C-alpha positions as protocol buffer text, in pm:
chain_id: "A"
residue {
  index: 1
  type: UNK
  ca { x: 257 y: -2904 z: 1506 }
}
residue {
  index: 2
  type: UNK
  ca { x: 275 y: -2526 z: 1470 }
}
residue {
  index: 3
  type: UNK
  ca { x: 126 y: -2354 z: 1771 }
}
residue {
  index: 4
  type: UNK
  ca { x: -146 y: -2091 z: 1749 }
}
residue {
  index: 5
  type: UNK
  ca { x: -123 y: -1737 z: 1879 }
}
residue {
  index: 6
  type: UNK
  ca { x: -377 y: -1460 z: 1916 }
}
residue {
  index: 7
  type: UNK
  ca { x: -217 y: -1120 z: 1896 }
}
residue {
  index: 8
  type: UNK
  ca { x: -487 y: -861 z: 1971 }
}
residue {
  index: 9
  type: UNK
  ca { x: -649 y: -655 z: 1700 }
}
residue {
  index: 10
  type: UNK
  ca { x: -606 y: -281 z: 1703 }
}
residue {
  index: 11
  type: UNK
  ca { x: -924 y: -75 z: 1706 }
}
residue {
  index: 12
  type: UNK
  ca { x: -838 y: 36 z: 1354 }
}
residue {
  index: 13
  type: UNK
  ca { x: -728 y: -123 z: 1029 }
}
residue {
  index: 14
  type: UNK
  ca { x: -413 y: -53 z: 830 }
}
residue {
  index: 15
  type: UNK
  ca { x: -483 y: -76 z: 460 }
}
residue {
  index: 16
  type: UNK
  ca { x: -343 y: -21 z: 113 }
}
residue {
  index: 17
  type: UNK
  ca { x: -590 y: 47 z: -169 }
}
residue {
  index: 18
  type: UNK
  ca { x: -490 y: -73 z: -515 }
}
residue {
  index: 19
  type: UNK
  ca { x: -699 y: 45 z: -809 }
}
residue {
  index: 20
  type: UNK
  ca { x: -703 y: 103 z: -1182 }
}
residue {
  index: 21
  type: UNK
  ca { x: -797 y: 465 z: -1258 }
}
residue {
  index: 22
  type: UNK
  ca { x: -923 y: 364 z: -1605 }
}
residue {
  index: 23
  type: UNK
  ca { x: -1267 y: 250 z: -1494 }
}
residue {
  index: 24
  type: UNK
  ca { x: -1471 y: 264 z: -1816 }
}
residue {
  index: 25
  type: UNK
  ca { x: -1341 y: -76 z: -1933 }
}
residue {
  index: 26
  type: UNK
  ca { x: -1528 y: -250 z: -1650 }
}
residue {
  index: 27
  type: UNK
  ca { x: -1875 y: -115 z: -1724 }
}
residue {
  index: 28
  type: UNK
  ca { x: -1997 y: -449 z: -1862 }
}
residue {
  index: 29
  type: UNK
  ca { x: -2060 y: -576 z: -1510 }
}
residue {
  index: 30
  type: UNK
  ca { x: -2338 y: -323 z: -1463 }
}
residue {
  index: 31
  type: UNK
  ca { x: -2516 y: -441 z: -1780 }
}
residue {
  index: 32
  type: UNK
  ca { x: -2447 y: -814 z: -1806 }
}
residue {
  index: 33
  type: UNK
  ca { x: -2330 y: -897 z: -1454 }
}
residue {
  index: 34
  type: UNK
  ca { x: -2006 y: -1062 z: -1562 }
}
residue {
  index: 35
  type: UNK
  ca { x: -1681 y: -926 z: -1416 }
}
residue {
  index: 36
  type: UNK
  ca { x: -1387 y: -859 z: -1640 }
}
residue {
  index: 37
  type: UNK
  ca { x: -1151 y: -1159 z: -1637 }
}
residue {
  index: 38
  type: UNK
  ca { x: -874 y: -932 z: -1512 }
}
residue {
  index: 39
  type: UNK
  ca { x: -1050 y: -920 z: -1175 }
}
residue {
  index: 40
  type: UNK
  ca { x: -991 y: -1293 z: -1129 }
}
residue {
  index: 41
  type: UNK
  ca { x: -636 y: -1260 z: -1259 }
}
residue {
  index: 42
  type: UNK
  ca { x: -573 y: -996 z: -992 }
}
residue {
  index: 43
  type: UNK
  ca { x: -713 y: -1222 z: -720 }
}
residue {
  index: 44
  type: UNK
  ca { x: -490 y: -1507 z: -838 }
}
residue {
  index: 45
  type: UNK
  ca { x: -172 y: -1296 z: -847 }
}
residue {
  index: 46
  type: UNK
  ca { x: -231 y: -1132 z: -510 }
}
residue {
  index: 47
  type: UNK
  ca { x: -316 y: -1460 z: -339 }
}
residue {
  index: 48
  type: UNK
  ca { x: -4 y: -1621 z: -489 }
}
residue {
  index: 49
  type: UNK
  ca { x: 215 y: -1348 z: -340 }
}
residue {
  index: 50
  type: UNK
  ca { x: 49 y: -1347 z: 3 }
}
residue {
  index: 51
  type: UNK
  ca { x: 32 y: -1726 z: 20 }
}
residue {
  index: 52
  type: UNK
  ca { x: 397 y: -1771 z: -78 }
}
residue {
  index: 53
  type: UNK
  ca { x: 494 y: -1540 z: 208 }
}
residue {
  index: 54
  type: UNK
  ca { x: 254 y: -1725 z: 441 }
}
residue {
  index: 55
  type: UNK
  ca { x: 76 y: -1401 z: 528 }
}
residue {
  index: 56
  type: UNK
  ca { x: -262 y: -1515 z: 396 }
}
residue {
  index: 57
  type: UNK
  ca { x: -354 y: -1881 z: 364 }
}
residue {
  index: 58
  type: UNK
  ca { x: -714 y: -1844 z: 240 }
}
residue {
  index: 59
  type: UNK
  ca { x: -998 y: -2016 z: 425 }
}
residue {
  index: 60
  type: UNK
  ca { x: -1323 y: -1842 z: 334 }
}
residue {
  index: 61
  type: UNK
  ca { x: -1498 y: -1546 z: 173 }
}
residue {
  index: 62
  type: UNK
  ca { x: -1656 y: -1264 z: 369 }
}
residue {
  index: 63
  type: UNK
  ca { x: -1602 y: -1452 z: 698 }
}
residue {
  index: 64
  type: UNK
  ca { x: -1891 y: -1684 z: 605 }
}
residue {
  index: 65
  type: UNK
  ca { x: -1880 y: -2060 z: 662 }
}
residue {
  index: 66
  type: UNK
  ca { x: -2112 y: -2081 z: 363 }
}
residue {
  index: 67
  type: UNK
  ca { x: -1818 y: -1985 z: 145 }
}
residue {
  index: 68
  type: UNK
  ca { x: -1536 y: -2195 z: 286 }
}
residue {
  index: 69
  type: UNK
  ca { x: -1279 y: -2307 z: 30 }
}
residue {
  index: 70
  type: UNK
  ca { x: -1255 y: -2679 z: -33 }
}
residue {
  index: 71
  type: UNK
  ca { x: -873 y: -2671 z: -55 }
}
residue {
  index: 72
  type: UNK
  ca { x: -567 y: -2448 z: -23 }
}
residue {
  index: 73
  type: UNK
  ca { x: -442 y: -2449 z: -383 }
}
residue {
  index: 74
  type: UNK
  ca { x: -465 y: -2101 z: -537 }
}
residue {
  index: 75
  type: UNK
  ca { x: -589 y: -2233 z: -874 }
}
residue {
  index: 76
  type: UNK
  ca { x: -873 y: -2421 z: -704 }
}
residue {
  index: 77
  type: UNK
  ca { x: -960 y: -2128 z: -476 }
}
residue {
  index: 78
  type: UNK
  ca { x: -986 y: -1884 z: -767 }
}
residue {
  index: 79
  type: UNK
  ca { x: -1194 y: -2137 z: -963 }
}
residue {
  index: 80
  type: UNK
  ca { x: -1438 y: -2160 z: -669 }
}
residue {
  index: 81
  type: UNK
  ca { x: -1455 y: -1781 z: -643 }
}
residue {
  index: 82
  type: UNK
  ca { x: -1522 y: -1754 z: -1016 }
}
residue {
  index: 83
  type: UNK
  ca { x: -1803 y: -2009 z: -986 }
}
residue {
  index: 84
  type: UNK
  ca { x: -1967 y: -1825 z: -695 }
}
residue {
  index: 85
  type: UNK
  ca { x: -1941 y: -1493 z: -876 }
}
residue {
  index: 86
  type: UNK
  ca { x: -2059 y: -1621 z: -1216 }
}
residue {
  index: 87
  type: UNK
  ca { x: -2360 y: -1783 z: -1051 }
}
residue {
  index: 88
  type: UNK
  ca { x: -2440 y: -1448 z: -885 }
}
residue {
  index: 89
  type: UNK
  ca { x: -2421 y: -1598 z: -536 }
}
residue {
  index: 90
  type: UNK
  ca { x: -2154 y: -1336 z: -461 }
}
residue {
  index: 91
  type: UNK
  ca { x: -2234 y: -988 z: -593 }
}
residue {
  index: 92
  type: UNK
  ca { x: -2054 y: -655 z: -627 }
}
residue {
  index: 93
  type: UNK
  ca { x: -1754 y: -733 z: -406 }
}
residue {
  index: 94
  type: UNK
  ca { x: -1587 y: -994 z: -185 }
}
residue {
  index: 95
  type: UNK
  ca { x: -1318 y: -1025 z: 81 }
}
residue {
  index: 96
  type: UNK
  ca { x: -1088 y: -1318 z: 147 }
}
residue {
  index: 97
  type: UNK
  ca { x: -999 y: -1425 z: 501 }
}
residue {
  index: 98
  type: UNK
  ca { x: -778 y: -1695 z: 644 }
}
residue {
  index: 99
  type: UNK
  ca { x: -474 y: -1729 z: 864 }
}
residue {
  index: 100
  type: UNK
  ca { x: -107 y: -1647 z: 840 }
}
residue {
  index: 101
  type: UNK
  ca { x: 224 y: -1746 z: 991 }
}
residue {
  index: 102
  type: UNK
  ca { x: 389 y: -1515 z: 1244 }
}
residue {
  index: 103
  type: UNK
  ca { x: 764 y: -1551 z: 1288 }
}
residue {
  index: 104
  type: UNK
  ca { x: 849 y: -1530 z: 1658 }
}
residue {
  index: 105
  type: UNK
  ca { x: 1173 y: -1382 z: 1798 }
}
residue {
  index: 106
  type: UNK
  ca { x: 1283 y: -1723 z: 1932 }
}
residue {
  index: 107
  type: UNK
  ca { x: 1288 y: -1865 z: 1580 }
}
residue {
  index: 108
  type: UNK
  ca { x: 957 y: -2050 z: 1609 }
}
residue {
  index: 109
  type: UNK
  ca { x: 654 y: -1995 z: 1386 }
}
residue {
  index: 110
  type: UNK
  ca { x: 293 y: -1962 z: 1496 }
}
residue {
  index: 111
  type: UNK
  ca { x: -47 y: -1952 z: 1326 }
}
residue {
  index: 112
  type: UNK
  ca { x: -248 y: -1630 z: 1358 }
}
residue {
  index: 113
  type: UNK
  ca { x: -607 y: -1609 z: 1240 }
}
residue {
  index: 114
  type: UNK
  ca { x: -690 y: -1302 z: 1027 }
}
residue {
  index: 115
  type: UNK
  ca { x: -331 y: -1183 z: 1003 }
}
residue {
  index: 116
  type: UNK
  ca { x: -384 y: -1017 z: 664 }
}
residue {
  index: 117
  type: UNK
  ca { x: -690 y: -991 z: 439 }
}
residue {
  index: 118
  type: UNK
  ca { x: -757 y: -931 z: 71 }
}
residue {
  index: 119
  type: UNK
  ca { x: -1058 y: -705 z: 112 }
}
residue {
  index: 120
  type: UNK
  ca { x: -1325 y: -529 z: -93 }
}
residue {
  index: 121
  type: UNK
  ca { x: -1241 y: -688 z: -427 }
}
residue {
  index: 122
  type: UNK
  ca { x: -1489 y: -515 z: -657 }
}
residue {
  index: 123
  type: UNK
  ca { x: -1640 y: -637 z: -983 }
}
residue {
  index: 124
  type: UNK
  ca { x: -1754 y: -298 z: -1111 }
}
residue {
  index: 125
  type: UNK
  ca { x: -1395 y: -175 z: -1114 }
}
residue {
  index: 126
  type: UNK
  ca { x: -1044 y: -310 z: -1073 }
}
residue {
  index: 127
  type: UNK
  ca { x: -1003 y: -226 z: -706 }
}
residue {
  index: 128
  type: UNK
  ca { x: -909 y: -406 z: -384 }
}
residue {
  index: 129
  type: UNK
  ca { x: -739 y: -353 z: -47 }
}
residue {
  index: 130
  type: UNK
  ca { x: -475 y: -542 z: 145 }
}
residue {
  index: 131
  type: UNK
  ca { x: -553 y: -490 z: 513 }
}
residue {
  index: 132
  type: UNK
  ca { x: -436 y: -589 z: 858 }
}
residue {
  index: 133
  type: UNK
  ca { x: -567 y: -509 z: 1206 }
}
residue {
  index: 134
  type: UNK
  ca { x: -257 y: -651 z: 1377 }
}
residue {
  index: 135
  type: UNK
  ca { x: 26 y: -434 z: 1506 }
}
residue {
  index: 136
  type: UNK
  ca { x: 305 y: -692 z: 1510 }
}
residue {
  index: 137
  type: UNK
  ca { x: 478 y: -494 z: 1233 }
}
residue {
  index: 138
  type: UNK
  ca { x: 611 y: -213 z: 1454 }
}
residue {
  index: 139
  type: UNK
  ca { x: 861 y: -233 z: 1743 }
}
residue {
  index: 140
  type: UNK
  ca { x: 649 y: -57 z: 2006 }
}
residue {
  index: 141
  type: UNK
  ca { x: 274 y: -73 z: 2067 }
}
residue {
  index: 142
  type: UNK
  ca { x: 15 y: 51 z: 2312 }
}
residue {
  index: 143
  type: UNK
  ca { x: -143 y: -229 z: 2515 }
}
residue {
  index: 144
  type: UNK
  ca { x: -489 y: -254 z: 2674 }
}
residue {
  index: 145
  type: UNK
  ca { x: -367 y: -80 z: 2989 }
}
residue {
  index: 146
  type: UNK
  ca { x: -237 y: 221 z: 2792 }
}
residue {
  index: 147
  type: UNK
  ca { x: 124 y: 121 z: 2848 }
}
residue {
  index: 148
  type: UNK
  ca { x: 378 y: 114 z: 2566 }
}
residue {
  index: 149
  type: UNK
  ca { x: 553 y: -219 z: 2515 }
}
residue {
  index: 150
  type: UNK
  ca { x: 858 y: -301 z: 2306 }
}
residue {
  index: 151
  type: UNK
  ca { x: 833 y: -590 z: 2057 }
}
residue {
  index: 152
  type: UNK
  ca { x: 1148 y: -530 z: 1858 }
}
residue {
  index: 153
  type: UNK
  ca { x: 1218 y: -890 z: 1761 }
}
residue {
  index: 154
  type: UNK
  ca { x: 860 y: -945 z: 1647 }
}
residue {
  index: 155
  type: UNK
  ca { x: 863 y: -638 z: 1424 }
}
residue {
  index: 156
  type: UNK
  ca { x: 1203 y: -711 z: 1275 }
}
residue {
  index: 157
  type: UNK
  ca { x: 1097 y: -1065 z: 1186 }
}
residue {
  index: 158
  type: UNK
  ca { x: 762 y: -973 z: 1030 }
}
residue {
  index: 159
  type: UNK
  ca { x: 755 y: -614 z: 903 }
}
residue {
  index: 160
  type: UNK
  ca { x: 981 y: -684 z: 601 }
}
residue {
  index: 161
  type: UNK
  ca { x: 756 y: -973 z: 499 }
}
residue {
  index: 162
  type: UNK
  ca { x: 451 y: -748 z: 475 }
}
residue {
  index: 163
  type: UNK
  ca { x: 642 y: -465 z: 309 }
}
residue {
  index: 164
  type: UNK
  ca { x: 788 y: -700 z: 46 }
}
residue {
  index: 165
  type: UNK
  ca { x: 445 y: -844 z: -35 }
}
residue {
  index: 166
  type: UNK
  ca { x: 286 y: -501 z: -74 }
}
residue {
  index: 167
  type: UNK
  ca { x: 567 y: -396 z: -305 }
}
residue {
  index: 168
  type: UNK
  ca { x: 544 y: -720 z: -504 }
}
residue {
  index: 169
  type: UNK
  ca { x: 171 y: -668 z: -563 }
}
residue {
  index: 170
  type: UNK
  ca { x: 239 y: -311 z: -676 }
}
residue {
  index: 171
  type: UNK
  ca { x: 508 y: -412 z: -924 }
}
residue {
  index: 172
  type: UNK
  ca { x: 323 y: -721 z: -1048 }
}
residue {
  index: 173
  type: UNK
  ca { x: -15 y: -560 z: -1113 }
}
residue {
  index: 174
  type: UNK
  ca { x: 101 y: -205 z: -1190 }
}
residue {
  index: 175
  type: UNK
  ca { x: -198 y: -42 z: -1023 }
}
residue {
  index: 176
  type: UNK
  ca { x: -215 y: 288 z: -839 }
}
residue {
  index: 177
  type: UNK
  ca { x: -183 y: 245 z: -463 }
}
residue {
  index: 178
  type: UNK
  ca { x: -292 y: 458 z: -168 }
}
residue {
  index: 179
  type: UNK
  ca { x: -95 y: 552 z: 38 }
}
residue {
  index: 180
  type: UNK
  ca { x: 142 y: 616 z: -252 }
}
residue {
  index: 181
  type: UNK
  ca { x: 508 y: 523 z: -231 }
}
residue {
  index: 182
  type: UNK
  ca { x: 603 y: 857 z: -71 }
}
residue {
  index: 183
  type: UNK
  ca { x: 264 y: 940 z: 80 }
}
residue {
  index: 184
  type: UNK
  ca { x: 227 y: 950 z: 458 }
}
residue {
  index: 185
  type: UNK
  ca { x: -75 y: 870 z: 673 }
}
residue {
  index: 186
  type: UNK
  ca { x: -36 y: 976 z: 1037 }
}
residue {
  index: 187
  type: UNK
  ca { x: -405 y: 951 z: 1124 }
}
residue {
  index: 188
  type: UNK
  ca { x: -367 y: 627 z: 1326 }
}
residue {
  index: 189
  type: UNK
  ca { x: -140 y: 522 z: 1613 }
}
residue {
  index: 190
  type: UNK
  ca { x: 66 y: 326 z: 1362 }
}
residue {
  index: 191
  type: UNK
  ca { x: 184 y: 555 z: 1082 }
}
residue {
  index: 192
  type: UNK
  ca { x: 216 y: 458 z: 718 }
}
residue {
  index: 193
  type: UNK
  ca { x: 454 y: 582 z: 452 }
}
residue {
  index: 194
  type: UNK
  ca { x: 412 y: 389 z: 132 }
}
residue {
  index: 195
  type: UNK
  ca { x: 453 y: 24 z: 226 }
}
residue {
  index: 196
  type: UNK
  ca { x: 642 y: 90 z: 551 }
}
residue {
  index: 197
  type: UNK
  ca { x: 485 y: 111 z: 896 }
}
residue {
  index: 198
  type: UNK
  ca { x: 615 y: 326 z: 1181 }
}
residue {
  index: 199
  type: UNK
  ca { x: 519 y: 376 z: 1545 }
}
residue {
  index: 200
  type: UNK
  ca { x: 390 y: 724 z: 1617 }
}
residue {
  index: 201
  type: UNK
  ca { x: 637 y: 963 z: 1779 }
}
residue {
  index: 202
  type: UNK
  ca { x: 419 y: 961 z: 2091 }
}
residue {
  index: 203
  type: UNK
  ca { x: 463 y: 584 z: 2116 }
}
residue {
  index: 204
  type: UNK
  ca { x: 839 y: 598 z: 2071 }
}
residue {
  index: 205
  type: UNK
  ca { x: 895 y: 891 z: 2308 }
}
residue {
  index: 206
  type: UNK
  ca { x: 667 y: 745 z: 2577 }
}
residue {
  index: 207
  type: UNK
  ca { x: 826 y: 401 z: 2551 }
}
residue {
  index: 208
  type: UNK
  ca { x: 1174 y: 548 z: 2587 }
}
residue {
  index: 209
  type: UNK
  ca { x: 1066 y: 723 z: 2905 }
}
residue {
  index: 210
  type: UNK
  ca { x: 887 y: 419 z: 3053 }
}
residue {
  index: 211
  type: UNK
  ca { x: 1133 y: 147 z: 2953 }
}
residue {
  index: 212
  type: UNK
  ca { x: 1422 y: 230 z: 2714 }
}
residue {
  index: 213
  type: UNK
  ca { x: 1512 y: -41 z: 2460 }
}
residue {
  index: 214
  type: UNK
  ca { x: 1859 y: -201 z: 2444 }
}
residue {
  index: 215
  type: UNK
  ca { x: 2131 y: 42 z: 2327 }
}
residue {
  index: 216
  type: UNK
  ca { x: 2190 y: -178 z: 2023 }
}
residue {
  index: 217
  type: UNK
  ca { x: 1841 y: -107 z: 1889 }
}
residue {
  index: 218
  type: UNK
  ca { x: 1852 y: 125 z: 1587 }
}
residue {
  index: 219
  type: UNK
  ca { x: 1550 y: 349 z: 1640 }
}
residue {
  index: 220
  type: UNK
  ca { x: 1641 y: 570 z: 1343 }
}
residue {
  index: 221
  type: UNK
  ca { x: 1493 y: 331 z: 1087 }
}
residue {
  index: 222
  type: UNK
  ca { x: 1157 y: 348 z: 1264 }
}
residue {
  index: 223
  type: UNK
  ca { x: 1136 y: 728 z: 1279 }
}
residue {
  index: 224
  type: UNK
  ca { x: 942 y: 949 z: 1043 }
}
residue {
  index: 225
  type: UNK
  ca { x: 1064 y: 1311 z: 1033 }
}
residue {
  index: 226
  type: UNK
  ca { x: 857 y: 1557 z: 1229 }
}
residue {
  index: 227
  type: UNK
  ca { x: 615 y: 1768 z: 1030 }
}
residue {
  index: 228
  type: UNK
  ca { x: 611 y: 2147 z: 1053 }
}
residue {
  index: 229
  type: UNK
  ca { x: 303 y: 2117 z: 1273 }
}
residue {
  index: 230
  type: UNK
  ca { x: 484 y: 1920 z: 1546 }
}
residue {
  index: 231
  type: UNK
  ca { x: 833 y: 2065 z: 1526 }
}
């Protein structure tokens, strides 16, 4: 039996927004209340990718026990979602929650609730987010006591899985994504550039002072260049 873990949530969410800029083709929802079939196709494709990587095994919609899925098959899950939406029980948008598998440095696997979500799937436009509030994807994090801790093995096991899924969704659906492939977001303690996640320079520099990592650790691949503002 796979054990369960509970890595803490950050007080912020990391997210990637996928959307179709050509919005006029989805106006029917506002008049007849029926989403374009491409919305359900998107849900199916994204869930297939996330489920295959074991990052999101869907359990329910909008964190409500009222909308728990009756099985784990993607075809059946999308059919249930379509039924709820067509009957107008779910309106405007939905989010899909569940659990995922975390690969541990010792080679074991563990179940983590709410590892990744498919969030804010809208019916008035072709738009959704892939989000996570976990910070297992980077090699150094700030803990509850404001100390920086290394988790190199955890990041190296799991970060590529998330990055590959985000890229697969982008190439499969061919939607615009924010942050873009070369766009940076340094507004949170974990920085984003495209589909990659990086610890902030403050985290790396502080961790090196408090407790340097093993000399074999290649920090270069986790560094974003300094901006003109902080050079």
